[in-house]
Short mmCIF file of C-alpha atoms in Angstrom, two decimals:
data_model
loop_
_atom_site.label_atom_id
_atom_site.label_comp_id
_atom_site.label_asym_id
_atom_site.label_seq_id
_atom_site.Cartn_x
_atom_site.Cartn_y
_atom_site.Cartn_z
CA MET C 1 155.24 40.96 -5.58
CA ILE C 2 158.26 40.23 -7.77
CA TRP C 3 160.63 41.92 -5.32
CA THR C 4 159.16 39.92 -2.47
CA LEU C 5 159.77 36.78 -4.50
CA ILE C 6 163.38 37.71 -5.26
CA LEU C 7 164.13 38.54 -1.61
CA LEU C 8 162.41 35.36 -0.45
CA SER C 9 164.42 33.20 -2.88
CA LEU C 10 167.69 34.90 -1.90
CA MET C 11 167.04 34.31 1.80
CA ALA C 12 165.99 30.71 1.13
CA VAL C 13 169.29 30.08 -0.71
CA ILE C 14 171.26 31.70 2.13
CA MET C 15 169.45 29.58 4.71
CA ILE C 16 169.94 26.30 2.84
CA VAL C 17 173.65 26.95 2.26
CA ALA C 18 174.06 28.00 5.91
CA THR C 19 172.33 24.82 7.10
CA ILE C 20 174.69 22.64 5.07
CA VAL C 21 177.71 24.59 6.35
CA ALA C 22 176.48 24.38 9.96
CA ILE C 23 176.08 20.62 9.75
CA ARG C 24 179.21 19.70 7.78
CA GLN C 25 181.79 22.17 9.10
CA LYS C 26 184.44 20.76 11.45
CA ASP C 27 185.32 24.19 12.88
CA LEU C 28 182.52 24.83 15.36
CA LEU C 29 183.05 28.61 15.32
CA ILE C 30 182.11 28.74 11.63
CA ALA C 31 179.15 26.41 12.30
CA VAL C 32 177.85 28.78 14.98
CA PHE C 33 178.10 31.77 12.66
CA ALA C 34 176.22 29.79 10.03
CA THR C 35 173.47 29.25 12.64
CA ALA C 36 173.35 33.01 13.13
CA ALA C 37 172.98 33.43 9.35
CA ILE C 38 170.01 31.03 9.43
CA SER C 39 168.41 33.19 12.11
CA LEU C 40 169.00 36.30 10.04
CA GLY C 41 167.33 34.78 6.98
CA LEU C 42 164.50 33.55 9.16
CA SER C 43 163.97 37.07 10.48
CA VAL C 44 163.56 38.42 6.94
CA PHE C 45 161.16 35.54 6.18
CA TYR C 46 159.01 36.43 9.18
CA PHE C 47 158.92 40.06 8.12
CA LEU C 48 157.85 39.16 4.58
CA LEU C 49 155.18 36.78 5.92
CA GLN C 50 153.66 39.74 7.83
CA ALA C 51 154.81 38.80 11.31
CA PRO C 52 156.82 41.82 12.55
CA ASP C 53 156.57 40.82 16.24
CA VAL C 54 158.15 37.45 15.59
CA ALA C 55 160.79 39.00 13.32
CA LEU C 56 161.82 41.35 16.13
CA THR C 57 162.02 38.48 18.62
CA GLU C 58 164.07 36.34 16.25
CA ALA C 59 166.45 39.23 15.52
CA ALA C 60 166.98 39.97 19.21
CA ILE C 61 167.17 36.43 20.58
CA GLY C 62 168.13 34.17 17.66
CA VAL C 63 170.83 36.34 16.14
CA ALA C 64 172.39 37.89 19.24
CA LEU C 65 171.85 35.92 22.43
CA THR C 66 171.91 32.34 21.10
CA THR C 67 175.13 33.02 19.17
CA VAL C 68 176.79 34.52 22.23
CA ILE C 69 175.84 31.55 24.40
CA PHE C 70 177.27 29.14 21.81
CA LEU C 71 180.46 31.21 21.65
CA ILE C 72 180.86 31.10 25.44
CA THR C 73 180.44 27.31 25.33
CA ILE C 74 183.07 26.96 22.61
CA ARG C 75 185.46 29.15 24.60
CA ASN C 76 185.07 26.84 27.58
CA THR C 77 185.25 23.57 25.65
CA LYS C 78 186.89 22.77 22.32
CA ARG C 79 186.81 24.56 19.02
CA TYR C 80 187.42 21.75 16.50
CA GLU C 81 185.31 18.67 16.01
CA LYS C 82 187.83 15.83 15.91
CA VAL C 83 186.19 13.02 13.94
CA ASN C 84 187.44 11.01 10.99
CA LYS C 85 185.67 10.37 7.69
CA ALA C 86 183.54 7.54 9.07
CA GLY C 87 182.32 9.69 11.95
CA GLN C 88 184.34 7.99 14.68
CA CYS C 89 185.89 10.10 17.42
CA LYS C 90 189.62 10.57 17.26
CA GLU C 91 190.33 11.71 20.81
CA MET R 9 153.89 26.47 -12.37
CA ASN R 10 152.59 29.90 -11.52
CA ILE R 11 154.12 32.33 -9.06
CA GLN R 12 151.92 31.44 -6.08
CA ASP R 13 152.74 27.76 -6.36
CA PHE R 14 156.41 28.65 -6.44
CA ILE R 15 156.16 30.75 -3.24
CA ASN R 16 154.19 27.93 -1.65
CA PHE R 17 156.90 25.41 -2.53
CA LEU R 18 159.69 27.81 -1.51
CA VAL R 19 158.43 28.55 1.99
CA TYR R 20 157.35 25.04 2.95
CA GLY R 21 160.44 23.56 1.29
CA THR R 22 162.81 25.79 3.25
CA ALA R 23 161.06 25.03 6.54
CA ILE R 24 161.10 21.28 5.95
CA PHE R 25 164.73 21.40 4.80
CA LEU R 26 165.65 23.06 8.11
CA ILE R 27 163.75 20.42 10.10
CA ILE R 28 165.34 17.54 8.17
CA GLY R 29 168.83 19.07 8.42
CA GLY R 30 168.55 19.55 12.17
CA LEU R 31 167.22 16.03 12.64
CA TYR R 32 170.12 14.64 10.57
CA ALA R 33 172.64 16.43 12.80
CA VAL R 34 170.92 15.15 15.94
CA LEU R 35 170.84 11.56 14.66
CA THR R 36 174.30 11.13 13.17
CA LYS R 37 176.72 13.51 14.88
CA LYS R 38 178.87 12.36 17.76
CA TYR R 39 179.97 15.74 19.04
CA LEU R 40 177.80 17.30 21.76
CA THR R 41 177.99 20.93 20.60
CA LYS R 42 177.03 19.82 17.09
CA ILE R 43 173.96 18.06 18.48
CA VAL R 44 172.83 21.23 20.23
CA ILE R 45 173.36 23.18 16.98
CA GLY R 46 171.12 20.62 15.25
CA LEU R 47 168.42 21.06 17.89
CA SER R 48 168.50 24.83 17.44
CA ILE R 49 168.19 24.51 13.63
CA MET R 50 165.22 22.14 14.00
CA ASP R 51 163.55 24.62 16.34
CA ALA R 52 163.93 27.37 13.72
CA GLY R 53 162.39 25.19 11.01
CA ILE R 54 159.32 24.32 13.05
CA ASN R 55 158.75 27.98 13.90
CA LEU R 56 158.88 28.91 10.20
CA LEU R 57 156.39 26.14 9.38
CA LEU R 58 153.91 27.46 11.97
CA ILE R 59 154.17 31.03 10.70
CA ALA R 60 153.72 29.86 7.09
CA ILE R 61 150.46 28.08 7.97
CA GLY R 62 148.97 31.35 9.22
CA TYR R 63 149.79 33.44 6.15
CA THR R 64 147.12 35.06 3.99
CA TYR R 65 147.68 36.49 0.51
CA LYS R 66 147.45 40.31 0.48
CA GLY R 67 146.99 40.20 4.23
CA THR R 68 148.48 42.79 6.55
CA ALA R 69 150.17 42.32 9.90
CA PRO R 70 147.54 42.03 12.68
CA ILE R 71 148.02 45.56 13.99
CA PHE R 72 145.17 48.09 13.83
CA SER R 73 147.42 51.09 13.28
CA PRO R 74 145.93 54.46 12.14
CA ALA R 75 146.80 53.52 8.54
CA VAL R 76 144.21 50.73 8.42
CA GLU R 77 141.62 52.27 10.70
CA GLY R 78 138.13 52.35 9.20
CA LYS R 79 139.04 50.20 6.17
CA THR R 80 138.17 46.59 5.62
CA VAL R 81 141.43 44.69 5.42
CA THR R 82 142.27 41.02 5.56
CA MET R 83 144.77 40.16 8.23
CA VAL R 84 147.05 37.18 8.71
CA ASP R 85 146.23 34.69 11.46
CA PRO R 86 147.52 36.10 14.79
CA VAL R 87 147.34 32.90 16.85
CA PRO R 88 150.39 31.09 15.32
CA GLN R 89 152.38 34.31 15.69
CA ALA R 90 151.60 34.50 19.41
CA LEU R 91 152.52 30.81 19.72
CA VAL R 92 155.84 31.24 17.93
CA LEU R 93 156.67 34.34 19.99
CA THR R 94 156.46 32.09 23.04
CA ALA R 95 158.31 29.22 21.35
CA ILE R 96 161.36 31.30 20.41
CA VAL R 97 161.93 32.48 23.99
CA ILE R 98 161.43 28.97 25.39
CA GLY R 99 163.81 27.62 22.73
CA PHE R 100 166.47 30.02 23.96
CA GLY R 101 166.01 28.72 27.51
CA VAL R 102 166.28 25.12 26.29
CA THR R 103 169.47 25.89 24.34
CA ALA R 104 171.02 27.62 27.36
CA VAL R 105 170.34 24.68 29.70
CA ALA R 106 171.58 22.15 27.10
CA LEU R 107 174.81 24.09 26.63
CA SER R 108 175.37 24.34 30.38
CA LEU R 109 175.06 20.54 30.53
CA VAL R 110 177.61 20.31 27.72
CA ILE R 111 180.08 22.48 29.67
CA ARG R 112 179.53 20.40 32.80
CA LEU R 113 180.14 17.13 30.91
CA TYR R 114 183.33 18.53 29.41
CA ARG R 115 184.60 19.51 32.85
CA HIS R 116 183.91 16.06 34.20
CA HIS R 117 185.07 13.84 31.33
CA ASN R 118 187.46 16.16 29.49
CA THR R 119 185.97 15.12 26.15
CA LEU R 120 182.94 16.04 24.07
CA CYS R 121 182.53 12.86 22.03
CA ILE R 122 179.59 10.79 23.19
CA ASP R 123 181.49 7.59 22.32
CA ASN R 124 184.02 8.32 25.03
CA ILE R 125 181.49 9.07 27.75
CA LYS R 126 180.75 5.53 28.84
CA ASN R 127 179.88 5.80 32.50
CA LEU R 128 176.28 4.82 32.01
CA LYS R 129 176.99 2.00 29.54
CA TRP R 130 177.57 -1.55 30.65
CA MET M 14 176.54 2.78 6.86
CA LYS M 15 174.41 4.17 9.68
CA LYS M 16 174.68 7.58 8.04
CA TYR M 17 173.21 6.37 4.76
CA VAL M 18 170.31 4.68 6.54
CA ALA M 19 169.62 7.96 8.35
CA VAL M 20 169.77 9.93 5.07
CA VAL M 21 167.35 7.56 3.31
CA LEU M 22 164.90 7.58 6.21
CA LEU M 23 165.03 11.36 6.51
CA LEU M 24 164.51 11.83 2.78
CA PHE M 25 161.38 9.66 2.97
CA PHE M 26 160.16 11.59 5.99
CA GLY M 27 160.85 14.96 4.36
CA TYR M 28 159.20 13.97 1.08
CA TYR M 29 155.94 12.93 2.71
CA LEU M 30 156.00 15.91 5.07
CA LEU M 31 156.38 18.24 2.08
CA LEU M 32 153.69 16.38 0.15
CA SER M 33 151.21 16.68 2.99
CA PHE M 34 151.96 20.35 3.59
CA LEU M 35 151.58 21.18 -0.10
CA GLN M 36 147.99 19.95 0.20
CA LEU M 37 147.40 22.63 2.81
CA ASP M 38 146.80 25.79 0.80
CA PHE M 39 149.47 28.38 1.45
CA GLY M 40 148.08 31.90 1.82
CA ARG M 41 144.50 30.82 2.49
CA ALA M 42 144.54 31.11 6.27
CA ASP M 43 141.54 33.46 6.28
CA GLU M 44 139.32 30.56 5.22
CA ARG M 45 140.24 28.41 8.20
CA MET M 46 140.48 31.08 10.88
CA ALA M 47 137.99 30.15 13.58
CA VAL M 48 138.96 31.54 16.94
CA SER M 49 141.27 34.13 15.38
CA LYS M 50 138.34 36.12 13.98
CA ASP M 51 136.95 36.52 17.48
CA TYR M 52 140.37 37.55 18.76
CA LEU M 53 140.73 40.15 15.97
CA HIS M 54 137.30 41.55 16.77
CA GLU M 55 137.47 41.46 20.57
CA SER M 56 140.94 42.98 20.72
CA VAL M 57 139.65 46.20 19.16
CA ALA M 58 136.12 46.14 20.56
CA THR M 59 136.67 45.39 24.25
CA ASN M 60 140.39 45.69 24.97
CA LYS M 61 141.12 48.69 22.71
CA VAL M 62 144.57 47.31 21.91
CA ALA M 63 145.90 47.98 18.42
CA ASN M 64 148.42 45.13 18.35
CA VAL M 65 146.36 41.94 18.34
CA ILE M 66 149.36 39.71 19.18
CA THR M 67 149.96 41.65 22.40
CA SER M 68 146.30 41.24 23.22
CA ILE M 69 146.49 37.47 22.70
CA VAL M 70 149.79 36.98 24.53
CA VAL M 71 148.93 39.10 27.56
CA ASN M 72 145.16 38.97 27.92
CA PHE M 73 143.46 36.07 26.14
CA ARG M 74 146.32 33.68 26.89
CA GLY M 75 147.87 35.54 29.80
CA PHE M 76 148.12 32.47 32.00
CA ASP M 77 150.30 30.87 29.33
CA THR M 78 152.65 33.87 29.47
CA LEU M 79 152.85 33.59 33.25
CA GLY M 80 153.93 29.97 32.79
CA GLU M 81 156.44 31.02 30.16
CA VAL M 82 158.24 33.55 32.33
CA THR M 83 158.30 30.88 35.04
CA VAL M 84 159.97 28.47 32.61
CA LEU M 85 162.55 31.10 31.74
CA PHE M 86 163.20 31.69 35.44
CA LEU M 87 163.62 27.95 35.96
CA ALA M 88 166.06 27.76 33.03
CA SER M 89 168.13 30.56 34.54
CA THR M 90 168.15 28.86 37.97
CA ALA M 91 168.98 25.45 36.50
CA LEU M 92 171.87 26.90 34.52
CA ALA M 93 173.30 28.58 37.61
CA SER M 94 173.05 25.40 39.68
CA ILE M 95 174.50 23.16 36.95
CA LEU M 96 177.50 25.41 36.41
CA TYR M 97 178.13 26.17 40.10
CA ARG M 98 181.70 25.49 41.09
CA ARG M 99 182.84 25.59 44.68
CA ASN M 100 186.07 27.49 45.19
CA LYS M 101 188.85 25.41 46.65
CA PRO M 102 190.34 26.84 49.86
CA GLY M 103 193.69 28.44 49.32
CA VAL M 104 193.21 29.07 45.60
CA LYS M 105 192.67 32.73 44.93
CA VAL M 106 190.01 33.34 42.29
CA PRO M 107 190.71 36.47 40.25
CA LYS M 108 188.01 39.13 40.44
CA GLU M 109 188.18 39.91 36.72
CA ARG M 110 186.85 37.66 34.03
CA ILE M 111 189.48 35.96 31.93
CA LEU M 112 188.72 37.58 28.63
CA THR M 113 191.20 39.13 26.31
CA SER M 114 190.95 42.85 26.88
CA ALA M 115 188.83 44.54 24.26
CA SER M 116 190.13 47.01 21.73
CA HIS M 117 189.77 50.79 22.02
CA LEU M 118 187.07 50.76 19.35
CA LEU M 119 184.89 48.36 21.36
CA HIS M 120 185.36 50.39 24.55
CA ILE M 121 184.11 53.62 22.92
CA GLY M 122 181.41 51.82 20.95
CA ALA M 123 180.04 50.07 24.03
CA LYS M 124 179.94 53.37 25.95
CA VAL M 125 177.94 55.00 23.14
CA LEU M 126 175.62 52.08 22.44
CA PHE M 127 174.79 51.01 26.01
CA PRO M 128 172.39 53.90 26.91
CA ILE M 129 170.84 53.77 23.43
CA SER M 130 170.07 50.07 23.71
CA ILE M 131 168.55 50.52 27.19
CA VAL M 132 166.29 53.34 25.90
CA LEU M 133 165.36 51.29 22.79
CA GLY M 134 164.42 48.29 24.91
CA ALA M 135 162.30 50.45 27.23
CA TYR M 136 160.59 52.03 24.21
CA ILE M 137 159.84 48.61 22.73
CA PHE M 138 158.11 47.29 25.83
CA ILE M 139 156.27 50.50 26.75
CA HIS M 140 154.80 50.73 23.23
CA GLY M 141 154.09 47.01 23.04
CA HIS M 142 150.35 47.51 22.59
CA LEU M 143 150.72 50.01 19.71
CA THR M 144 153.67 48.90 17.58
CA PRO M 145 155.37 45.52 16.97
CA GLY M 146 157.32 44.42 19.98
CA GLY M 147 156.66 43.95 23.64
CA GLY M 148 158.08 42.64 26.86
CA PHE M 149 160.09 39.74 25.48
CA GLN M 150 161.73 41.72 22.70
CA GLY M 151 162.45 44.73 24.94
CA GLY M 152 163.95 42.53 27.64
CA ALA M 153 166.17 40.81 25.07
CA VAL M 154 167.39 44.17 23.70
CA ILE M 155 168.26 45.37 27.22
CA ALA M 156 170.11 42.11 27.92
CA THR M 157 172.07 42.60 24.67
CA GLY M 158 173.14 46.08 25.83
CA VAL M 159 174.35 44.75 29.17
CA LEU M 160 176.14 41.89 27.38
CA LEU M 161 178.03 44.45 25.26
CA MET M 162 179.27 46.12 28.45
CA ILE M 163 180.27 42.76 29.98
CA LEU M 164 182.23 41.82 26.87
CA SER M 165 184.09 45.11 26.54
CA TYR M 166 184.95 45.94 30.18
CA ARG M 167 186.64 43.22 32.20
CA LYS M 168 185.70 44.79 35.54
CA PHE M 169 182.04 45.38 34.73
CA HIS M 170 179.95 43.30 37.10
CA VAL M 171 176.21 42.94 37.38
CA ASN M 172 174.87 43.37 40.90
CA HIS M 173 173.02 40.13 41.56
CA ASN M 174 170.97 41.58 44.39
CA ILE M 175 169.48 44.28 42.17
CA VAL M 176 168.79 41.79 39.36
CA SER M 177 166.99 39.33 41.62
CA TRP M 178 164.99 42.09 43.34
CA VAL M 179 163.87 43.55 40.00
CA GLU M 180 162.88 40.09 38.83
CA SER M 181 160.92 39.26 41.98
CA ILE M 182 159.07 42.56 42.04
CA ALA M 183 158.15 42.26 38.36
CA GLY M 184 156.86 38.73 38.89
CA ILE M 185 154.80 39.78 41.93
CA ALA M 186 153.38 42.72 39.95
CA PHE M 187 152.25 40.34 37.18
CA VAL M 188 150.46 38.07 39.64
CA ALA M 189 148.99 41.03 41.55
CA ILE M 190 147.50 42.50 38.37
CA GLY M 191 146.09 39.05 37.65
CA PHE M 192 144.46 38.92 41.09
CA THR M 193 142.79 42.32 40.63
CA GLY M 194 140.92 40.67 37.76
CA LEU M 195 139.90 37.87 40.10
CA ILE M 196 138.72 40.27 42.84
CA PHE M 197 136.89 42.92 40.80
CA GLY M 198 135.84 40.73 37.91
CA THR M 199 135.20 37.08 37.39
CA SER M 200 138.46 35.42 36.34
CA PHE M 201 142.22 35.57 36.79
CA LEU M 202 143.91 38.17 34.54
CA GLU M 203 140.61 39.69 33.45
CA ASN M 204 141.02 43.24 32.17
CA VAL M 205 139.15 45.33 34.77
CA PHE M 206 141.07 48.61 34.39
CA PRO M 207 139.45 51.37 32.31
CA VAL M 208 140.37 51.00 28.64
CA GLY M 209 141.00 54.25 26.79
CA THR M 210 140.70 54.94 23.08
CA LEU M 211 142.35 52.88 20.36
CA ASN M 212 145.91 53.90 19.38
CA ALA M 213 146.53 56.11 22.41
CA LEU M 214 149.49 55.46 24.71
CA MET M 215 147.19 55.17 27.75
CA SER M 216 144.93 52.50 26.37
CA GLY M 217 144.30 48.84 26.93
CA GLY M 218 143.80 48.88 30.69
CA ALA M 219 146.06 46.32 32.36
CA ILE M 220 147.75 45.08 29.18
CA PRO M 221 150.59 47.66 28.96
CA LEU M 222 151.19 47.32 32.72
CA ILE M 223 151.56 43.55 32.45
CA TYR M 224 153.83 43.85 29.43
CA ILE M 225 156.07 46.34 31.25
CA ALA M 226 156.33 43.87 34.15
CA VAL M 227 157.14 41.08 31.68
CA GLY M 228 159.80 43.30 30.09
CA PHE M 229 161.55 43.89 33.40
CA LYS M 230 161.30 40.23 34.36
CA VAL M 231 162.62 38.88 31.05
CA GLY M 232 165.43 41.46 30.97
CA ALA M 233 166.52 40.58 34.50
CA GLU M 234 166.32 36.84 33.80
CA LEU M 235 168.38 37.04 30.61
CA ILE M 236 171.00 39.27 32.27
CA GLY M 237 171.27 36.83 35.17
CA LEU M 238 171.56 33.88 32.76
CA LEU M 239 174.32 35.50 30.69
CA ASP M 240 176.22 36.66 33.77
CA ASN M 241 176.03 33.19 35.31
CA ILE M 242 177.33 31.41 32.24
CA LEU M 243 180.23 33.86 31.99
CA LEU M 244 181.01 34.14 35.70
CA ASN M 245 180.91 30.46 36.69
CA ASN M 246 183.43 29.52 34.03
CA LYS M 247 186.42 31.32 35.46
CA GLU M 248 189.42 29.20 34.74
CA LEU M 249 191.56 29.15 37.83
CA LYS M 250 194.90 30.81 37.27
CA GLN M 251 197.91 28.74 38.24
#
């Protein structure tokens, strides 16, 4: 029980930090990897909440395929989000 | 605050934080890829919320393997899990189509900021 | 200014969402299970399938799954048609993808891991009714293996004819198994095949067959989707 709690808290901290990084980061590559970290934490959550089927799906689709599709998009468009402090576009 | 209340708060709090964070990105960001990232985060949060509703203390995964055969065990609710299994795959399809639209818009307008894409505004 | 309004509104929304969910007892789902108890019972009693989620996804809500693979197929088609780019006459399009060539480590690693990932994916969807996993997960694992090959070898191409044939045959097999339920039983997707004993590989009647078809279909769809998004983005060399 106590180990479950520790693992759950660790994953919750990782997911919250990764969400903040994914939203605030100007470099979209880092934001996409933060999204992958959210999926990884979510997979552990599903496993601890007794849903192994969903954990397997999340690990296969959320961590691998979604990240790759985002990376292909970034390769074909732009890598840096060019906005100023107020949120206005600079290009 | 005992340990069960803390787990309760932890799981629901994380799920709702993900939903709120994704919604914030969708509402305030101007960059198209960032908006799609926000949508994908929101999707993850809602899935976690659904799984958390179906959890049972001391429950096992809903699989009648030889280890639990013949014993009386409590199992977690299988219906939300089947729902979320579907939702994750559909979410991947939605993300893929959204990103293909992003690539197409970039090819046409050569920018990704929604402020500079003004063809439909008057 | 707009940002702060959004933050305040979202904080309100999140606070009341959290408050209302904290009223719902976490970990007490067994008290409010209504239809799930019947599913848990029927899955073992009539279908003889150990994994209840497989039983729900394929049998009790099989029509839903048929719609889901259709949605995935539509997503793949829509992506291909959105990204389609007509080649200009006179401009020669290079046959290879414009990727930086992969390192030696990735070449060897992809060669070793590709057969293993194919076998793992096949294992996951064949044993979908016994262990966690099933058609969707197995198809995704197979697509990941093919993606590794695409990323590490510039000349590796997926044969679109084979992919579309596999996908069509798998889809037809799903519908055909559904119609056997309609012909020999009473409803679409009813399980009319003989069910074996619980926890044997040959058990569950039509359920493993349908999940194998779903595995092939999802794998083919995801491979086609990934290949389309990589292939249709060739930047034309000057």
